[in-house]
PDB file of C-alpha atoms in Angstrom:
ATOM      1  CA  MET A 113     -20.271  54.352 -11.068  1.00 55.00           C
ATOM      2  CA  LEU A 114     -19.946  50.587 -10.495  1.00 58.00           C
ATOM      3  CA  LYS A 115     -19.259  48.462 -13.518  1.00 65.00           C
ATOM      4  CA  ARG A 116     -21.563  45.483 -14.106  1.00 65.00           C
ATOM      5  CA  PRO A 117     -19.828  42.117 -14.280  1.00 63.00           C
ATOM      6  CA  ASN A 118     -19.494  40.769 -17.769  1.00 75.00           C
ATOM      7  CA  LEU A 119     -22.163  38.062 -17.977  1.00 73.00           C
ATOM      8  CA  ARG A 120     -20.445  36.336 -20.877  1.00 75.00           C
ATOM      9  CA  ALA A 121     -17.159  36.051 -18.916  1.00 70.00           C
ATOM     10  CA  LEU A 122     -19.004  34.612 -15.898  1.00 70.00           C
ATOM     11  CA  LEU A 123     -20.701  32.018 -18.105  1.00 71.00           C
ATOM     12  CA  TRP A 124     -17.350  30.963 -19.592  1.00 67.00           C
ATOM     13  CA  ILE A 125     -15.856  30.611 -16.102  1.00 72.00           C
ATOM     14  CA  LEU A 126     -18.846  28.549 -14.943  1.00 70.00           C
ATOM     15  CA  LEU A 127     -18.610  26.339 -18.031  1.00 67.00           C
ATOM     16  CA  GLY A 128     -14.890  25.816 -17.396  1.00 65.00           C
ATOM     17  CA  VAL A 129     -15.534  24.778 -13.792  1.00 64.00           C
ATOM     18  CA  LEU A 130     -18.319  22.423 -14.886  1.00 67.00           C
ATOM     19  CA  LEU A 131     -15.952  20.740 -17.346  1.00 66.00           C
ATOM     20  CA  VAL A 132     -12.777  20.643 -15.255  1.00 60.00           C
ATOM     21  CA  VAL A 133     -14.185  19.389 -11.929  1.00 57.00           C
ATOM     22  CA  PRO A 134     -15.876  16.218 -13.272  1.00 57.00           C
ATOM     23  CA  THR A 135     -12.816  15.437 -15.392  1.00 53.00           C
ATOM     24  CA  ALA A 136     -10.573  15.738 -12.326  1.00 50.00           C
ATOM     25  CA  LEU A 137     -12.942  13.542 -10.312  1.00 52.00           C
ATOM     26  CA  LEU A 138     -12.899  10.837 -12.989  1.00 52.00           C
ATOM     27  CA  ALA A 139      -9.096  10.915 -13.144  1.00 53.00           C
ATOM     28  CA  ALA A 140      -8.681  10.497  -9.367  1.00 60.00           C
ATOM     29  CA  PRO A 141      -7.532   7.061  -8.163  1.00 72.00           C
ATOM     30  CA  PRO A 142     -10.183   5.045  -6.310  1.00 86.00           C
ATOM     31  CA  ALA A 143      -8.005   4.589  -3.211  1.00 92.00           C
ATOM     32  CA  ILE A 144      -4.926   5.847  -1.401  1.00 94.00           C
ATOM     33  CA  ILE A 145      -2.305   3.719   0.318  1.00 95.00           C
ATOM     34  CA  ILE A 146      -1.177   5.298   3.572  1.00 96.00           C
ATOM     35  CA  VAL A 147       1.811   4.558   5.824  1.00 97.00           C
ATOM     36  CA  GLN A 148       1.212   5.968   9.288  1.00 97.00           C
ATOM     37  CA  GLU A 149       3.046   5.932  12.623  1.00 97.00           C
ATOM     38  CA  HIS A 150       0.888   3.868  14.944  1.00 95.00           C
ATOM     39  CA  GLN A 151       1.512   5.848  18.164  1.00 94.00           C
ATOM     40  CA  THR A 152       1.346   9.409  16.843  1.00 95.00           C
ATOM     41  CA  GLY A 153      -0.933   9.009  13.823  1.00 95.00           C
ATOM     42  CA  LYS A 154       1.609  10.943  11.755  1.00 97.00           C
ATOM     43  CA  VAL A 155       1.172  10.154   8.053  1.00 96.00           C
ATOM     44  CA  LEU A 156       4.564   9.219   6.596  1.00 97.00           C
ATOM     45  CA  PHE A 157       3.451   8.506   3.038  1.00 96.00           C
ATOM     46  CA  LYS A 158       0.360   8.434   0.857  1.00 94.00           C
ATOM     47  CA  GLU A 159      -0.097   7.594  -2.792  1.00 93.00           C
ATOM     48  CA  GLY A 160      -3.036   6.935  -5.099  1.00 92.00           C
ATOM     49  CA  VAL A 161      -3.624   3.285  -6.027  1.00 93.00           C
ATOM     50  CA  GLU A 162      -5.943   1.342  -8.310  1.00 93.00           C
ATOM     51  CA  MET A 163      -8.056  -1.667  -7.369  1.00 94.00           C
ATOM     52  CA  GLY A 164      -6.018  -4.832  -7.910  1.00 94.00           C
ATOM     53  CA  GLU A 165      -2.717  -2.926  -7.935  1.00 96.00           C
ATOM     54  CA  THR A 166       0.146  -4.870  -6.362  1.00 96.00           C
ATOM     55  CA  PHE A 167       3.109  -3.710  -4.312  1.00 97.00           C
ATOM     56  CA  THR A 168       5.904  -5.531  -2.499  1.00 98.00           C
ATOM     57  CA  LEU A 169       7.207  -5.297   1.048  1.00 98.00           C
ATOM     58  CA  ASP A 170      10.882  -6.172   0.632  1.00 97.00           C
ATOM     59  CA  TYR A 171      13.089  -6.866   3.646  1.00 96.00           C
ATOM     60  CA  ILE A 172      15.994  -8.914   4.979  1.00 95.00           C
ATOM     61  CA  HIS A 173      14.982 -11.650   7.432  1.00 92.00           C
ATOM     62  CA  SER A 174      16.544 -11.042  10.852  1.00 87.00           C
ATOM     63  CA  VAL A 175      17.621 -14.683  11.355  1.00 88.00           C
ATOM     64  CA  THR A 176      18.473 -15.988   7.873  1.00 89.00           C
ATOM     65  CA  LYS A 177      19.837 -12.619   6.669  1.00 90.00           C
ATOM     66  CA  GLN A 178      18.203 -13.441   3.316  1.00 93.00           C
ATOM     67  CA  PRO A 179      15.701 -11.365   1.314  1.00 94.00           C
ATOM     68  CA  VAL A 180      11.962 -11.881   1.752  1.00 95.00           C
ATOM     69  CA  GLN A 181       9.285 -10.374  -0.474  1.00 97.00           C
ATOM     70  CA  GLU A 182       5.660 -10.111   0.592  1.00 97.00           C
ATOM     71  CA  ILE A 183       3.404  -9.192  -2.330  1.00 98.00           C
ATOM     72  CA  TYR A 184       0.171  -7.399  -1.461  1.00 98.00           C
ATOM     73  CA  TYR A 185      -2.672  -6.138  -3.614  1.00 97.00           C
ATOM     74  CA  VAL A 186      -5.473  -3.621  -3.151  1.00 96.00           C
ATOM     75  CA  LYS A 187      -8.560  -5.820  -2.804  1.00 96.00           C
ATOM     76  CA  ASP A 188     -11.009  -2.951  -2.356  1.00 94.00           C
ATOM     77  CA  GLN A 189     -11.003   0.635  -1.101  1.00 93.00           C
ATOM     78  CA  LYS A 190     -10.516  -0.452   2.520  1.00 95.00           C
ATOM     79  CA  THR A 191      -8.789  -3.836   2.257  1.00 96.00           C
ATOM     80  CA  LEU A 192      -5.315  -5.089   1.417  1.00 97.00           C
ATOM     81  CA  ALA A 193      -4.670  -8.757   0.695  1.00 97.00           C
ATOM     82  CA  LEU A 194      -1.429 -10.718   0.944  1.00 96.00           C
ATOM     83  CA  LYS A 195      -1.014 -12.468  -2.400  1.00 96.00           C
ATOM     84  CA  GLU A 196       2.395 -14.168  -2.204  1.00 96.00           C
ATOM     85  CA  MET A 197       5.571 -14.468  -0.169  1.00 95.00           C
ATOM     86  CA  HIS A 198       8.981 -15.389  -1.633  1.00 95.00           C
ATOM     87  CA  TYR A 199      12.164 -16.412   0.210  1.00 93.00           C
ATOM     88  CA  ASP A 200      15.091 -18.766  -0.310  1.00 91.00           C
ATOM     89  CA  SER A 201      15.723 -20.252   3.145  1.00 88.00           C
ATOM     90  CA  PHE A 202      13.633 -21.184   6.155  1.00 85.00           C
ATOM     91  CA  GLY A 203      13.665 -18.955   9.224  1.00 79.00           C
ATOM     92  CA  SER A 204      11.558 -17.925  12.188  1.00 78.00           C
ATOM     93  CA  ASN A 205       7.931 -17.164  11.249  1.00 75.00           C
ATOM     94  CA  LEU A 206       8.404 -18.240   7.624  1.00 84.00           C
ATOM     95  CA  PRO A 207       6.067 -21.023   6.468  1.00 82.00           C
ATOM     96  CA  VAL A 208       7.612 -24.467   5.834  1.00 83.00           C
ATOM     97  CA  GLY A 209       4.614 -25.910   4.005  1.00 84.00           C
ATOM     98  CA  PRO A 210       0.995 -25.259   3.071  1.00 87.00           C
ATOM     99  CA  GLU A 211      -1.337 -23.997   5.787  1.00 87.00           C
ATOM    100  CA  LYS A 212      -5.073 -24.353   6.253  1.00 87.00           C
ATOM    101  CA  LEU A 213      -6.813 -22.035   8.689  1.00 82.00           C
ATOM    102  CA  ALA A 214     -10.513 -21.387   9.302  1.00 80.00           C
ATOM    103  CA  HIS A 215     -11.053 -18.894   6.469  1.00 82.00           C
ATOM    104  CA  GLU A 216      -7.924 -19.189   4.394  1.00 85.00           C
ATOM    105  CA  LYS A 217      -5.390 -21.586   2.981  1.00 88.00           C
ATOM    106  CA  THR A 218      -2.001 -21.372   1.340  1.00 91.00           C
ATOM    107  CA  SER A 219      -0.145 -23.242  -1.351  1.00 92.00           C
ATOM    108  CA  PHE A 220       3.563 -23.967  -0.945  1.00 93.00           C
ATOM    109  CA  ILE A 221       5.665 -24.111  -4.108  1.00 93.00           C
ATOM    110  CA  VAL A 222       9.397 -24.602  -4.652  1.00 93.00           C
ATOM    111  CA  GLU A 223      10.304 -22.709  -7.806  1.00 90.00           C
ATOM    112  CA  GLU A 224      13.736 -21.789  -9.218  1.00 88.00           C
ATOM    113  CA  GLY A 225      15.492 -22.070  -5.849  1.00 88.00           C
ATOM    114  CA  PHE A 226      12.849 -20.062  -3.984  1.00 92.00           C
ATOM    115  CA  TYR A 227       9.968 -20.962  -1.730  1.00 94.00           C
ATOM    116  CA  LYS A 228       6.772 -19.340  -2.895  1.00 95.00           C
ATOM    117  CA  ILE A 229       3.690 -19.138  -0.710  1.00 93.00           C
ATOM    118  CA  ILE A 230       0.404 -18.367  -2.476  1.00 94.00           C
ATOM    119  CA  TYR A 231      -2.251 -16.962  -0.143  1.00 94.00           C
ATOM    120  CA  GLU A 232      -5.982 -17.245  -0.574  1.00 91.00           C
ATOM    121  CA  ASN A 233      -8.155 -14.870   1.411  1.00 85.00           C
ATOM    122  CA  ARG A 234      -5.503 -13.390   3.746  1.00 91.00           C
ATOM    123  CA  THR A 235      -6.872  -9.861   4.076  1.00 94.00           C
ATOM    124  CA  PHE A 236      -6.034  -6.865   6.248  1.00 95.00           C
ATOM    125  CA  GLU A 237      -7.683  -3.577   7.061  1.00 97.00           C
ATOM    126  CA  ARG A 238      -4.257  -2.517   8.351  1.00 97.00           C
ATOM    127  CA  VAL A 239      -0.886  -4.222   8.116  1.00 97.00           C
ATOM    128  CA  PRO A 240       1.117  -3.602  11.311  1.00 97.00           C
ATOM    129  CA  LEU A 241       4.891  -3.479  11.038  1.00 97.00           C
ATOM    130  CA  ARG A 242       7.786  -2.757  13.386  1.00 96.00           C
ATOM    131  CA  VAL A 243      10.391  -1.005  11.227  1.00 97.00           C
ATOM    132  CA  GLY A 244      13.679  -2.896  11.394  1.00 93.00           C
ATOM    133  CA  GLN A 245      16.529  -1.233  13.257  1.00 89.00           C
ATOM    134  CA  VAL A 246      19.555  -3.242  12.170  1.00 86.00           C
ATOM    135  CA  VAL A 247      19.005  -5.798   9.411  1.00 91.00           C
ATOM    136  CA  ALA A 248      15.519  -5.664   7.879  1.00 94.00           C
ATOM    137  CA  ASP A 249      15.649  -2.451   5.806  1.00 95.00           C
ATOM    138  CA  HIS A 250      11.891  -2.623   5.068  1.00 97.00           C
ATOM    139  CA  THR A 251      11.061  -1.116   1.680  1.00 97.00           C
ATOM    140  CA  LEU A 252       7.733  -0.823  -0.128  1.00 98.00           C
ATOM    141  CA  ILE A 253       8.132  -1.210  -3.898  1.00 97.00           C
ATOM    142  CA  PHE A 254       5.255  -0.123  -6.119  1.00 94.00           C
ATOM    143  CA  GLY A 255       4.242  -1.278  -9.589  1.00 89.00           C
ATOM    144  CA  ASP A 256       5.494   1.904 -11.251  1.00 89.00           C
ATOM    145  CA  GLY A 257       9.008   1.264  -9.910  1.00 90.00           C
ATOM    146  CA  THR A 258       8.915   3.843  -7.120  1.00 93.00           C
ATOM    147  CA  SER A 259       9.919   2.721  -3.655  1.00 96.00           C
ATOM    148  CA  LEU A 260       9.641   3.879  -0.075  1.00 97.00           C
ATOM    149  CA  ARG A 261      12.428   2.851   2.293  1.00 97.00           C
ATOM    150  CA  LEU A 262      10.777   3.082   5.697  1.00 97.00           C
ATOM    151  CA  LEU A 263      14.015   4.101   7.433  1.00 96.00           C
ATOM    152  CA  ASP A 264      13.984   7.207   5.215  1.00 96.00           C
ATOM    153  CA  VAL A 265      10.680   8.395   6.726  1.00 97.00           C
ATOM    154  CA  THR A 266      10.839   7.126  10.325  1.00 96.00           C
ATOM    155  CA  GLU A 267      13.226   5.616  12.859  1.00 95.00           C
ATOM    156  CA  GLY A 268      14.086   1.957  13.260  1.00 95.00           C
ATOM    157  CA  GLY A 269      11.901   0.350  15.906  1.00 95.00           C
ATOM    158  CA  CYS A 270       8.915   2.567  15.085  1.00 97.00           C
ATOM    159  CA  TYR A 271       5.581   0.751  14.861  1.00 97.00           C
ATOM    160  CA  VAL A 272       3.759   1.687  11.640  1.00 98.00           C
ATOM    161  CA  ASP A 273       0.613   0.583   9.841  1.00 98.00           C
ATOM    162  CA  PHE A 274       0.000   0.579   6.126  1.00 96.00           C
ATOM    163  CA  TYR A 275      -3.524   0.511   4.773  1.00 97.00           C
ATOM    164  CA  VAL A 276      -5.839   1.805   2.055  1.00 97.00           C
ATOM    165  CA  GLN A 277      -8.704   4.275   2.201  1.00 95.00           C
ATOM    166  CA  PRO A 278     -11.123   5.546  -0.432  1.00 92.00           C
ATOM    167  CA  PHE A 279      -9.565   8.526  -2.218  1.00 86.00           C
ATOM    168  CA  PHE A 280     -12.415  10.921  -1.484  1.00 78.00           C
ATOM    169  CA  GLU A 281     -12.682   9.877   2.159  1.00 70.00           C
ATOM    170  CA  ASN A 282      -9.036  10.824   2.556  1.00 60.00           C
ATOM    171  CA  VAL A 283      -9.381  14.112   0.658  1.00 57.00           C
ATOM    172  CA  LEU A 284     -12.254  15.224   2.872  1.00 50.00           C
ATOM    173  CA  MET A 285     -10.413  14.349   6.106  1.00 50.00           C
TER     174      MET A 285
END
């Protein structure tokens, strides 16, 4: 004879699911930062991020051989914005003063021996980057102190993109 399922046990399981799932959904970060190989689409890294959260792209400039920090923030679930750049000597492709473009402008500040560029409205859906082979040692440094050295997850010379996506869009993909 077949045994009937215990209705009380099923109700407790259902109640548990109804409590746990919404709690997990509320605890999920709103977005995920992704580092992806451009050619293959291979995901090298992904991590939950909050709106407004900042992270730094740290590297050594190929000409000046000096450190450069580019500070980005998560503007919304699909947009990164460059907030600041810091360096201590001029080199190729490094600003030498304030810039004014059609939809953005920068401020140029000399502060404690460093040049500091403050960006207004420099946004990206994707940030393209050629991983340095010899000097650059590109590293992403996050607000919680964790870091991702790109040479640890791909080869020098590889073309990568980093970008953000809504958390649930990424989970469902």
